[in-house]
Amino acid sequence: EVQLVESGGGLVQPGGSLRLSCPASKLSLSAYCMHWFRQAPGKGLVWVSNICRGGAVTHYADSVKGRFTISIDNARNTFYLEMNGLKAEDTAFYYCATYGSGKFGPWGQGTSVTVSS
Amino acid sequence: DIVMTQSPDSLAVSLGGRATINCKSGQSLLSRSDNSDCLTWYQQKPGQPPKLLIYWASIRDSGVPDRFSASGSGTDFTLTISSVQAEDVAVYYCQQYYSPPYTFGQGTKVEIK
């Protein structure tokens, strides 16, 4: 069974940085588009960023553009979300997910990011 | 950005009853290249990641009970739970993947009456 397991979340001060990781087992990431989503406490789902074609194509939500960077390490079969200049409003559970043939999934269980002083 | 609007925000249904959730997009989600509508439906229970129910607007994902069905095209879509069970209590989201940013509806909370 394909599994995604996010890691790298934690508590960070405003202006700080974190790098989230999403390794994939039993799945070659180079064949898919990979996405990051987030969900603030008690709020809805929000798409954050995606990366396709082995890293050749990336997109970002306006709210994170210029601060977050998505990347992929095909050798490690892992993709990342580098988050800089973190703000309180970035506090959320972050999920990674694959996309292929119209389907988003599997999704990871999520990793919590808290931005607070 | 494509705005996705769900209705209602919440609904209470009797066990065995029918639940209908609507999702309206700000522009057509019909992909000419795929000849399909780029819309997906998720179920999310507390403390869990979203679970894919429906993709390409009407295709049930493997393992999803057949009491879940979806329809619609263009800008108007519907998710129906034909006979609501206790385990269907959750928040349901629609999401468009026609173009980035891949926006979600605000969610519809389904409860048992």
PDB file of C-alpha atoms in Angstrom:
ATOM      1  CA  GLU A   1       0.000   0.000   0.000  1.00  0.00           C
ATOM      2  CA  VAL A   2       1.288   3.443  -0.933  1.00  0.00           C
ATOM      3  CA  GLN A   3       2.052   5.581   2.080  1.00  0.00           C
ATOM      4  CA  LEU A   4       3.011   9.195   2.613  1.00  0.00           C
ATOM      5  CA  VAL A   5       4.286  10.278   6.006  1.00  0.00           C
ATOM      6  CA  GLU A   6       4.912  13.956   6.604  1.00  0.00           C
ATOM      7  CA  SER A   7       7.535  15.151   9.043  1.00  0.00           C
ATOM      8  CA  GLY A   8       9.289  18.341  10.011  1.00  0.00           C
ATOM      9  CA  GLY A   9       6.515  20.245  11.723  1.00  0.00           C
ATOM     10  CA  GLY A  10       6.874  21.919  15.082  1.00  0.00           C
ATOM     11  CA  LEU A  11       6.765  25.155  17.024  1.00  0.00           C
ATOM     12  CA  VAL A  12       8.610  28.085  15.492  1.00  0.00           C
ATOM     13  CA  GLN A  13       8.771  31.802  16.192  1.00  0.00           C
ATOM     14  CA  PRO A  14       7.394  34.334  13.735  1.00  0.00           C
ATOM     15  CA  GLY A  15       9.921  34.923  10.987  1.00  0.00           C
ATOM     16  CA  GLY A  16      11.406  31.487  11.471  1.00  0.00           C
ATOM     17  CA  SER A  17      11.809  28.585   9.087  1.00  0.00           C
ATOM     18  CA  LEU A  18      10.831  24.944   8.838  1.00  0.00           C
ATOM     19  CA  ARG A  19      11.259  22.259   6.206  1.00  0.00           C
ATOM     20  CA  LEU A  20       8.521  19.695   5.811  1.00  0.00           C
ATOM     21  CA  SER A  21       9.332  16.351   4.227  1.00  0.00           C
ATOM     22  CA  CYS A  22       7.113  13.830   2.509  1.00  0.00           C
ATOM     23  CA  PRO A  23       8.803  10.572   1.547  1.00  0.00           C
ATOM     24  CA  ALA A  24       6.817   8.147  -0.535  1.00  0.00           C
ATOM     25  CA  SER A  25       6.965   4.392  -0.238  1.00  0.00           C
ATOM     26  CA  LYS A  26       5.908   2.098  -3.066  1.00  0.00           C
ATOM     27  CA  LEU A  27       5.431   5.048  -5.387  1.00  0.00           C
ATOM     28  CA  SER A  28       7.743   6.812  -7.808  1.00  0.00           C
ATOM     29  CA  LEU A  29       7.197  10.514  -7.287  1.00  0.00           C
ATOM     30  CA  SER A  30       8.581  11.371 -10.694  1.00  0.00           C
ATOM     31  CA  ALA A  31       5.441   9.919 -12.248  1.00  0.00           C
ATOM     32  CA  TYR A  32       3.049  12.162 -10.296  1.00  0.00           C
ATOM     33  CA  CYS A  33       2.309  15.709  -9.297  1.00  0.00           C
ATOM     34  CA  MET A  34       2.827  16.237  -5.602  1.00  0.00           C
ATOM     35  CA  HIS A  35       0.846  18.684  -3.509  1.00  0.00           C
ATOM     36  CA  TRP A  36       0.914  20.327  -0.118  1.00  0.00           C
ATOM     37  CA  PHE A  37      -2.287  21.382   1.611  1.00  0.00           C
ATOM     38  CA  ARG A  38      -2.947  22.902   4.984  1.00  0.00           C
ATOM     39  CA  GLN A  39      -5.762  23.231   7.462  1.00  0.00           C
ATOM     40  CA  ALA A  40      -5.778  25.799  10.237  1.00  0.00           C
ATOM     41  CA  PRO A  41      -7.370  24.694  13.528  1.00  0.00           C
ATOM     42  CA  GLY A  42     -11.134  24.446  13.069  1.00  0.00           C
ATOM     43  CA  LYS A  43     -10.960  25.718   9.494  1.00  0.00           C
ATOM     44  CA  GLY A  44     -11.269  24.319   6.014  1.00  0.00           C
ATOM     45  CA  LEU A  45      -8.763  22.818   3.613  1.00  0.00           C
ATOM     46  CA  VAL A  46      -6.440  25.068   1.655  1.00  0.00           C
ATOM     47  CA  TRP A  47      -4.146  24.137  -1.211  1.00  0.00           C
ATOM     48  CA  VAL A  48      -0.600  25.453  -0.710  1.00  0.00           C
ATOM     49  CA  SER A  49       1.677  24.319  -3.522  1.00  0.00           C
ATOM     50  CA  ASN A  50       2.387  21.626  -6.076  1.00  0.00           C
ATOM     51  CA  ILE A  51       5.274  20.290  -8.103  1.00  0.00           C
ATOM     52  CA  CYS A  52       5.081  18.290 -11.320  1.00  0.00           C
ATOM     53  CA  ARG A  53       7.233  16.812 -14.045  1.00  0.00           C
ATOM     54  CA  GLY A  54      10.013  15.917 -11.655  1.00  0.00           C
ATOM     55  CA  GLY A  55      10.325  19.498 -10.473  1.00  0.00           C
ATOM     56  CA  ALA A  56      10.031  21.345 -13.758  1.00  0.00           C
ATOM     57  CA  VAL A  57       6.649  22.870 -12.901  1.00  0.00           C
ATOM     58  CA  THR A  58       5.664  24.441  -9.586  1.00  0.00           C
ATOM     59  CA  HIS A  59       2.730  26.533  -8.391  1.00  0.00           C
ATOM     60  CA  TYR A  60       2.040  28.369  -5.146  1.00  0.00           C
ATOM     61  CA  ALA A  61      -0.883  29.925  -3.379  1.00  0.00           C
ATOM     62  CA  ASP A  62      -0.569  33.702  -3.272  1.00  0.00           C
ATOM     63  CA  SER A  63      -0.444  33.602   0.528  1.00  0.00           C
ATOM     64  CA  VAL A  64       2.868  31.696   0.503  1.00  0.00           C
ATOM     65  CA  LYS A  65       4.463  32.853  -2.747  1.00  0.00           C
ATOM     66  CA  GLY A  66       7.968  34.157  -2.161  1.00  0.00           C
ATOM     67  CA  ARG A  67       8.190  32.547   1.280  1.00  0.00           C
ATOM     68  CA  PHE A  68       7.639  28.835   0.625  1.00  0.00           C
ATOM     69  CA  THR A  69       9.568  26.646  -1.808  1.00  0.00           C
ATOM     70  CA  ILE A  70       8.498  23.210  -2.953  1.00  0.00           C
ATOM     71  CA  SER A  71      11.108  20.772  -4.207  1.00  0.00           C
ATOM     72  CA  ILE A  72      11.629  17.134  -4.960  1.00  0.00           C
ATOM     73  CA  ASP A  73      14.536  14.740  -4.490  1.00  0.00           C
ATOM     74  CA  ASN A  74      13.907  11.962  -6.964  1.00  0.00           C
ATOM     75  CA  ALA A  75      16.813   9.896  -5.671  1.00  0.00           C
ATOM     76  CA  ARG A  76      15.281   9.886  -2.177  1.00  0.00           C
ATOM     77  CA  ASN A  77      11.730   9.713  -3.552  1.00  0.00           C
ATOM     78  CA  THR A  78      10.865  12.573  -1.235  1.00  0.00           C
ATOM     79  CA  PHE A  79       9.405  15.996  -1.711  1.00  0.00           C
ATOM     80  CA  TYR A  80       9.723  18.983   0.540  1.00  0.00           C
ATOM     81  CA  LEU A  81       8.162  22.267   1.541  1.00  0.00           C
ATOM     82  CA  GLU A  82      10.701  24.818   2.690  1.00  0.00           C
ATOM     83  CA  MET A  83       8.887  27.474   4.702  1.00  0.00           C
ATOM     84  CA  ASN A  84      10.601  30.775   5.457  1.00  0.00           C
ATOM     85  CA  GLY A  85       9.352  33.991   6.973  1.00  0.00           C
ATOM     86  CA  LEU A  86       6.667  32.113   8.865  1.00  0.00           C
ATOM     87  CA  LYS A  87       3.688  34.045  10.146  1.00  0.00           C
ATOM     88  CA  ALA A  88       1.062  33.268  12.759  1.00  0.00           C
ATOM     89  CA  GLU A  89      -1.445  32.687   9.959  1.00  0.00           C
ATOM     90  CA  ASP A  90       0.706  29.816   8.678  1.00  0.00           C
ATOM     91  CA  THR A  91      -0.223  27.835  11.796  1.00  0.00           C
ATOM     92  CA  ALA A  92      -1.958  24.721  10.518  1.00  0.00           C
ATOM     93  CA  PHE A  93      -1.822  21.023   9.947  1.00  0.00           C
ATOM     94  CA  TYR A  94       0.096  20.414   6.714  1.00  0.00           C
ATOM     95  CA  TYR A  95      -0.734  17.470   4.483  1.00  0.00           C
ATOM     96  CA  CYS A  96       1.068  16.075   1.462  1.00  0.00           C
ATOM     97  CA  ALA A  97      -0.726  14.192  -1.282  1.00  0.00           C
ATOM     98  CA  THR A  98      -0.085  12.732  -4.696  1.00  0.00           C
ATOM     99  CA  TYR A  99      -2.095  13.521  -7.794  1.00  0.00           C
ATOM    100  CA  GLY A 100      -2.513  11.373 -10.841  1.00  0.00           C
ATOM    101  CA  SER A 101      -5.282  10.627 -13.362  1.00  0.00           C
ATOM    102  CA  GLY A 102      -7.771  12.903 -11.670  1.00  0.00           C
ATOM    103  CA  LYS A 103      -7.223  11.524  -8.174  1.00  0.00           C
ATOM    104  CA  PHE A 104      -5.663  13.217  -5.173  1.00  0.00           C
ATOM    105  CA  GLY A 105      -4.344  10.544  -2.874  1.00  0.00           C
ATOM    106  CA  PRO A 106      -3.052   8.971  -0.916  1.00  0.00           C
ATOM    107  CA  TRP A 107      -2.786  11.726   1.683  1.00  0.00           C
ATOM    108  CA  GLY A 108      -0.402  11.679   4.588  1.00  0.00           C
ATOM    109  CA  GLN A 109      -1.598  11.941   8.181  1.00  0.00           C
ATOM    110  CA  GLY A 110      -0.310  15.487   8.419  1.00  0.00           C
ATOM    111  CA  THR A 111       2.247  17.375  10.454  1.00  0.00           C
ATOM    112  CA  SER A 112       1.480  20.272  12.771  1.00  0.00           C
ATOM    113  CA  VAL A 113       3.095  23.671  12.330  1.00  0.00           C
ATOM    114  CA  THR A 114       2.638  26.279  15.032  1.00  0.00           C
ATOM    115  CA  VAL A 115       4.005  29.782  14.586  1.00  0.00           C
ATOM    116  CA  SER A 116       4.044  31.601  17.888  1.00  0.00           C
ATOM    117  CA  SER A 117       6.366  33.604  20.101  1.00  0.00           C
TER     118      SER A 117
ATOM    119  CA  ASP B   1      -8.935  32.250  -8.583  1.00  0.00           C
ATOM    120  CA  ILE B   2     -11.908  29.909  -8.970  1.00  0.00           C
ATOM    121  CA  VAL B   3     -14.308  30.405  -6.081  1.00  0.00           C
ATOM    122  CA  MET B   4     -16.023  27.257  -4.831  1.00  0.00           C
ATOM    123  CA  THR B   5     -19.244  27.666  -2.870  1.00  0.00           C
ATOM    124  CA  GLN B   6     -20.909  24.809  -1.039  1.00  0.00           C
ATOM    125  CA  SER B   7     -24.423  24.682   0.320  1.00  0.00           C
ATOM    126  CA  PRO B   8     -25.641  24.157   2.904  1.00  0.00           C
ATOM    127  CA  ASP B   9     -22.954  24.812   5.515  1.00  0.00           C
ATOM    128  CA  SER B  10     -24.436  22.041   7.635  1.00  0.00           C
ATOM    129  CA  LEU B  11     -27.303  19.596   7.567  1.00  0.00           C
ATOM    130  CA  ALA B  12     -28.844  17.140   9.964  1.00  0.00           C
ATOM    131  CA  VAL B  13     -30.214  13.947   8.457  1.00  0.00           C
ATOM    132  CA  SER B  14     -32.052  11.023  10.004  1.00  0.00           C
ATOM    133  CA  LEU B  15     -30.348   7.652   9.886  1.00  0.00           C
ATOM    134  CA  GLY B  16     -31.236   6.125   6.545  1.00  0.00           C
ATOM    135  CA  GLY B  17     -32.197   9.489   5.162  1.00  0.00           C
ATOM    136  CA  ARG B  18     -30.851  11.265   2.119  1.00  0.00           C
ATOM    137  CA  ALA B  19     -28.217  13.986   2.231  1.00  0.00           C
ATOM    138  CA  THR B  20     -27.580  16.307  -0.684  1.00  0.00           C
ATOM    139  CA  ILE B  21     -24.660  18.724  -0.819  1.00  0.00           C
ATOM    140  CA  ASN B  22     -24.241  21.274  -3.565  1.00  0.00           C
ATOM    141  CA  CYS B  23     -21.063  22.823  -4.901  1.00  0.00           C
ATOM    142  CA  LYS B  24     -20.927  25.708  -7.340  1.00  0.00           C
ATOM    143  CA  SER B  25     -17.783  26.910  -9.065  1.00  0.00           C
ATOM    144  CA  GLY B  26     -17.096  30.417 -10.312  1.00  0.00           C
ATOM    145  CA  GLN B  27     -16.253  29.122 -13.774  1.00  0.00           C
ATOM    146  CA  SER B  28     -16.623  25.944 -15.762  1.00  0.00           C
ATOM    147  CA  LEU B  29     -14.452  23.066 -14.587  1.00  0.00           C
ATOM    148  CA  LEU B  30     -14.802  21.111 -17.830  1.00  0.00           C
ATOM    149  CA  SER B  31     -11.387  20.180 -19.126  1.00  0.00           C
ATOM    150  CA  ARG B  32     -11.360  19.907 -22.896  1.00  0.00           C
ATOM    151  CA  SER B  33      -8.202  17.820 -22.897  1.00  0.00           C
ATOM    152  CA  ASP B  34      -9.621  15.325 -20.406  1.00  0.00           C
ATOM    153  CA  ASN B  35     -13.274  15.691 -21.483  1.00  0.00           C
ATOM    154  CA  SER B  36     -14.137  15.606 -17.807  1.00  0.00           C
ATOM    155  CA  ASP B  37     -14.952  18.022 -15.018  1.00  0.00           C
ATOM    156  CA  CYS B  38     -12.030  18.662 -12.714  1.00  0.00           C
ATOM    157  CA  LEU B  39     -13.887  18.320  -9.433  1.00  0.00           C
ATOM    158  CA  THR B  40     -13.350  16.049  -6.486  1.00  0.00           C
ATOM    159  CA  TRP B  41     -15.254  15.372  -3.264  1.00  0.00           C
ATOM    160  CA  TYR B  42     -13.694  14.507   0.088  1.00  0.00           C
ATOM    161  CA  GLN B  43     -14.945  13.295   3.421  1.00  0.00           C
ATOM    162  CA  GLN B  44     -13.065  14.434   6.516  1.00  0.00           C
ATOM    163  CA  LYS B  45     -13.623  13.123  10.006  1.00  0.00           C
ATOM    164  CA  PRO B  46     -12.154  14.826  13.106  1.00  0.00           C
ATOM    165  CA  GLY B  47      -8.449  14.250  13.526  1.00  0.00           C
ATOM    166  CA  GLN B  48      -8.102  12.545  10.149  1.00  0.00           C
ATOM    167  CA  PRO B  49      -6.841  13.613   6.740  1.00  0.00           C
ATOM    168  CA  PRO B  50      -9.387  14.024   3.972  1.00  0.00           C
ATOM    169  CA  LYS B  51     -10.562  10.849   2.292  1.00  0.00           C
ATOM    170  CA  LEU B  52     -11.154  10.898  -1.440  1.00  0.00           C
ATOM    171  CA  LEU B  53     -14.725   9.945  -2.324  1.00  0.00           C
ATOM    172  CA  ILE B  54     -15.278  11.120  -5.890  1.00  0.00           C
ATOM    173  CA  TYR B  55     -13.043  12.333  -8.724  1.00  0.00           C
ATOM    174  CA  TRP B  56     -13.713  13.631 -12.231  1.00  0.00           C
ATOM    175  CA  ALA B  57     -16.975  14.908 -10.675  1.00  0.00           C
ATOM    176  CA  SER B  58     -18.758  11.570 -10.652  1.00  0.00           C
ATOM    177  CA  ILE B  59     -16.360   8.627 -10.405  1.00  0.00           C
ATOM    178  CA  ARG B  60     -16.458   6.869  -7.061  1.00  0.00           C
ATOM    179  CA  ASP B  61     -13.028   5.973  -5.702  1.00  0.00           C
ATOM    180  CA  SER B  62     -12.343   2.326  -4.990  1.00  0.00           C
ATOM    181  CA  GLY B  63     -13.770   1.127  -1.706  1.00  0.00           C
ATOM    182  CA  VAL B  64     -16.236   3.999  -1.362  1.00  0.00           C
ATOM    183  CA  PRO B  65     -19.720   2.688  -0.547  1.00  0.00           C
ATOM    184  CA  ASP B  66     -22.215   2.997  -3.374  1.00  0.00           C
ATOM    185  CA  ARG B  67     -24.545   5.066  -1.203  1.00  0.00           C
ATOM    186  CA  PHE B  68     -22.216   7.937  -2.161  1.00  0.00           C
ATOM    187  CA  SER B  69     -22.866   9.325  -5.623  1.00  0.00           C
ATOM    188  CA  ALA B  70     -22.090  12.559  -7.382  1.00  0.00           C
ATOM    189  CA  SER B  71     -23.222  14.369 -10.459  1.00  0.00           C
ATOM    190  CA  GLY B  72     -22.975  17.657 -12.259  1.00  0.00           C
ATOM    191  CA  SER B  73     -20.983  19.373 -14.941  1.00  0.00           C
ATOM    192  CA  GLY B  74     -19.688  22.797 -15.784  1.00  0.00           C
ATOM    193  CA  THR B  75     -20.283  24.892 -12.704  1.00  0.00           C
ATOM    194  CA  ASP B  76     -22.866  22.981 -10.667  1.00  0.00           C
ATOM    195  CA  PHE B  77     -22.172  19.761  -8.820  1.00  0.00           C
ATOM    196  CA  THR B  78     -23.913  17.586  -6.251  1.00  0.00           C
ATOM    197  CA  LEU B  79     -22.842  14.928  -3.779  1.00  0.00           C
ATOM    198  CA  THR B  80     -25.595  12.635  -2.527  1.00  0.00           C
ATOM    199  CA  ILE B  81     -25.554  10.161   0.324  1.00  0.00           C
ATOM    200  CA  SER B  82     -28.574   7.997  -0.397  1.00  0.00           C
ATOM    201  CA  SER B  83     -28.960   6.355   3.013  1.00  0.00           C
ATOM    202  CA  VAL B  84     -26.963   8.143   5.694  1.00  0.00           C
ATOM    203  CA  GLN B  85     -25.199   5.921   8.205  1.00  0.00           C
ATOM    204  CA  ALA B  86     -23.720   6.898  11.557  1.00  0.00           C
ATOM    205  CA  GLU B  87     -20.210   6.593  10.129  1.00  0.00           C
ATOM    206  CA  ASP B  88     -21.004   9.238   7.509  1.00  0.00           C
ATOM    207  CA  VAL B  89     -20.926  12.004  10.126  1.00  0.00           C
ATOM    208  CA  ALA B  90     -18.141  14.212   8.804  1.00  0.00           C
ATOM    209  CA  VAL B  91     -17.349  17.383   6.932  1.00  0.00           C
ATOM    210  CA  TYR B  92     -17.538  17.117   3.152  1.00  0.00           C
ATOM    211  CA  TYR B  93     -15.508  19.283   0.798  1.00  0.00           C
ATOM    212  CA  CYS B  94     -15.519  19.842  -2.929  1.00  0.00           C
ATOM    213  CA  GLN B  95     -12.300  20.912  -4.649  1.00  0.00           C
ATOM    214  CA  GLN B  96     -11.555  22.043  -8.170  1.00  0.00           C
ATOM    215  CA  TYR B  97      -8.396  21.006  -9.932  1.00  0.00           C
ATOM    216  CA  TYR B  98      -9.041  22.785 -13.200  1.00  0.00           C
ATOM    217  CA  SER B  99      -6.385  25.424 -12.534  1.00  0.00           C
ATOM    218  CA  PRO B 100      -4.154  26.538  -9.654  1.00  0.00           C
ATOM    219  CA  PRO B 101      -4.803  27.624  -6.982  1.00  0.00           C
ATOM    220  CA  TYR B 102      -6.790  24.434  -6.490  1.00  0.00           C
ATOM    221  CA  THR B 103      -9.548  25.836  -4.357  1.00  0.00           C
ATOM    222  CA  PHE B 104     -11.941  24.128  -1.962  1.00  0.00           C
ATOM    223  CA  GLY B 105     -15.475  24.796  -0.941  1.00  0.00           C
ATOM    224  CA  GLN B 106     -15.917  25.893   2.657  1.00  0.00           C
ATOM    225  CA  GLY B 107     -17.155  22.469   3.736  1.00  0.00           C
ATOM    226  CA  THR B 108     -20.528  21.005   4.695  1.00  0.00           C
ATOM    227  CA  LYS B 109     -20.959  19.374   8.075  1.00  0.00           C
ATOM    228  CA  VAL B 110     -23.256  16.351   8.060  1.00  0.00           C
ATOM    229  CA  GLU B 111     -24.792  15.290  11.358  1.00  0.00           C
ATOM    230  CA  ILE B 112     -27.396  12.792  12.448  1.00  0.00           C
ATOM    231  CA  LYS B 113     -30.766  14.194  13.432  1.00  0.00           C
TER     232      LYS B 113
END
